[in-house]
Amino acid sequence: MPDEFREEFAPDGQVHADQLEQAELSPSSLLRLEADLALSAGVRENVRAQAARLEADQRLIEILRRDGFKGPRYEKAAAGWWSYGWRTMVKWTGTGEIFRRSRLAGRPVPADKITTTWSRDDRHQVATDSVIKGMELFRDRGLVQGKWSPQGGASLTTYFVGATIRAFRPTYMAWFRSQQTGQAELNTSPGYGNNDEPQREIPDQRVTDPYYAAATHDELSRILPHITDPQLREALGWRAMGYTQAEAAQRVGLTDKALERRTSRARARIRDTHLRQPELGEGGAR
């Protein structure tokens, strides 16, 4: 583990998973991430432009803090962060770059658990869950607790991407274990592999049509920032992956009816409250 993380933990050097997930990226790591994101986007800023952007981010934080980091203005800003973070994570899961990023952040995925054969839907599932959990870290640590600061030199958008990187390893490992469990159940099912036939992986019948998945993820990128209930957000993520409402409810610890009621209330609130959102006064995501 890089020395920059050791000081945040107990003297014995033992790091628990929840501590690691909560730990901030170092200022130097965030600055490197900022430079890489700018390079990837083809953006070149001089010192004056960088200072102006950080000043705008600070003004935005002051506006959102007065709102208690909730309400239409916060949700509009969050939608921009969410969209940028999700597109970045989808790209990085597709190229494998996310494993390098996680390692550089002091959160390496064990080499024997890194997959190169996951499907597009699997990658989108992990990307979506990472952004959901990253948004929770970003709001709680970066905004409410004030861990983000313009003096650090990294923008709010970069800090948010850093939060999704922090959330990636536990999210990915949970997905990896679920895949192993599912395949083990298939391998031990009655009649599976009998008569000396070679065992082979059976495709998951819940895989969704790619066009439906793309449309669903586009819809999620617009509505999830408006949903503050973490169980409902996670359940919607599972629904987007093709799980039934009953299966999604079970995964998040709700009954089918409870999930249906929460979804109905959220849909009505979004329709009635957020169809016409006021413009932000200042600032915004990259």
mmCIF file with all atom_site columns, N, CA, C and O in Angstrom, residues 49 80 106 212 249:
data_model
loop_
_atom_site.group_PDB
_atom_site.id
_atom_site.type_symbol
_atom_site.label_atom_id
_atom_site.label_alt_id
_atom_site.label_comp_id
_atom_site.label_asym_id
_atom_site.label_entity_id
_atom_site.label_seq_id
_atom_site.pdbx_PDB_ins_code
_atom_site.Cartn_x
_atom_site.Cartn_y
_atom_site.Cartn_z
_atom_site.occupancy
_atom_site.B_iso_or_equiv
_atom_site.pdbx_formal_charge
_atom_site.auth_seq_id
_atom_site.auth_comp_id
_atom_site.auth_asym_id
_atom_site.auth_atom_id
_atom_site.pdbx_PDB_model_num
ATOM 1  N N  . ALA A 1 49  ? -7.099  29.721 -16.293 1.00 0.00 ? 49  ALA A N  1
ATOM 2  C CA . ALA A 1 49  ? -8.349  28.996 -16.555 1.00 0.00 ? 49  ALA A CA 1
ATOM 3  C C  . ALA A 1 49  ? -8.630  27.976 -15.459 1.00 0.00 ? 49  ALA A C  1
ATOM 4  O O  . ALA A 1 49  ? -9.783  27.795 -15.039 1.00 0.00 ? 49  ALA A O  1
ATOM 5  N N  . GLY A 1 80  ? -25.108 16.010 -13.809 1.00 0.00 ? 80  GLY A N  1
ATOM 6  C CA . GLY A 1 80  ? -23.926 16.213 -14.638 1.00 0.00 ? 80  GLY A CA 1
ATOM 7  C C  . GLY A 1 80  ? -22.761 15.364 -14.175 1.00 0.00 ? 80  GLY A C  1
ATOM 8  O O  . GLY A 1 80  ? -22.068 14.747 -14.992 1.00 0.00 ? 80  GLY A O  1
ATOM 9  N N  . GLY A 1 106 ? -4.431  2.565  -4.579  1.00 0.00 ? 106 GLY A N  1
ATOM 10 C CA . GLY A 1 106 ? -4.170  1.778  -3.384  1.00 0.00 ? 106 GLY A CA 1
ATOM 11 C C  . GLY A 1 106 ? -5.238  0.754  -3.086  1.00 0.00 ? 106 GLY A C  1
ATOM 12 O O  . GLY A 1 106 ? -5.325  0.239  -1.979  1.00 0.00 ? 106 GLY A O  1
ATOM 13 N N  . TYR A 1 212 ? -32.345 -2.389 -25.454 1.00 0.00 ? 212 TYR A N  1
ATOM 14 C CA . TYR A 1 212 ? -33.103 -2.085 -24.244 1.00 0.00 ? 212 TYR A CA 1
ATOM 15 C C  . TYR A 1 212 ? -32.160 -1.642 -23.141 1.00 0.00 ? 212 TYR A C  1
ATOM 16 O O  . TYR A 1 212 ? -32.444 -0.683 -22.410 1.00 0.00 ? 212 TYR A O  1
ATOM 17 N N  . ALA A 1 249 ? -35.960 -6.694 -5.478  1.00 0.00 ? 249 ALA A N  1
ATOM 18 C CA . ALA A 1 249 ? -36.396 -6.396 -4.108  1.00 0.00 ? 249 ALA A CA 1
ATOM 19 C C  . ALA A 1 249 ? -35.681 -7.287 -3.100  1.00 0.00 ? 249 ALA A C  1
ATOM 20 O O  . ALA A 1 249 ? -35.220 -6.813 -2.055  1.00 0.00 ? 249 ALA A O  1
#
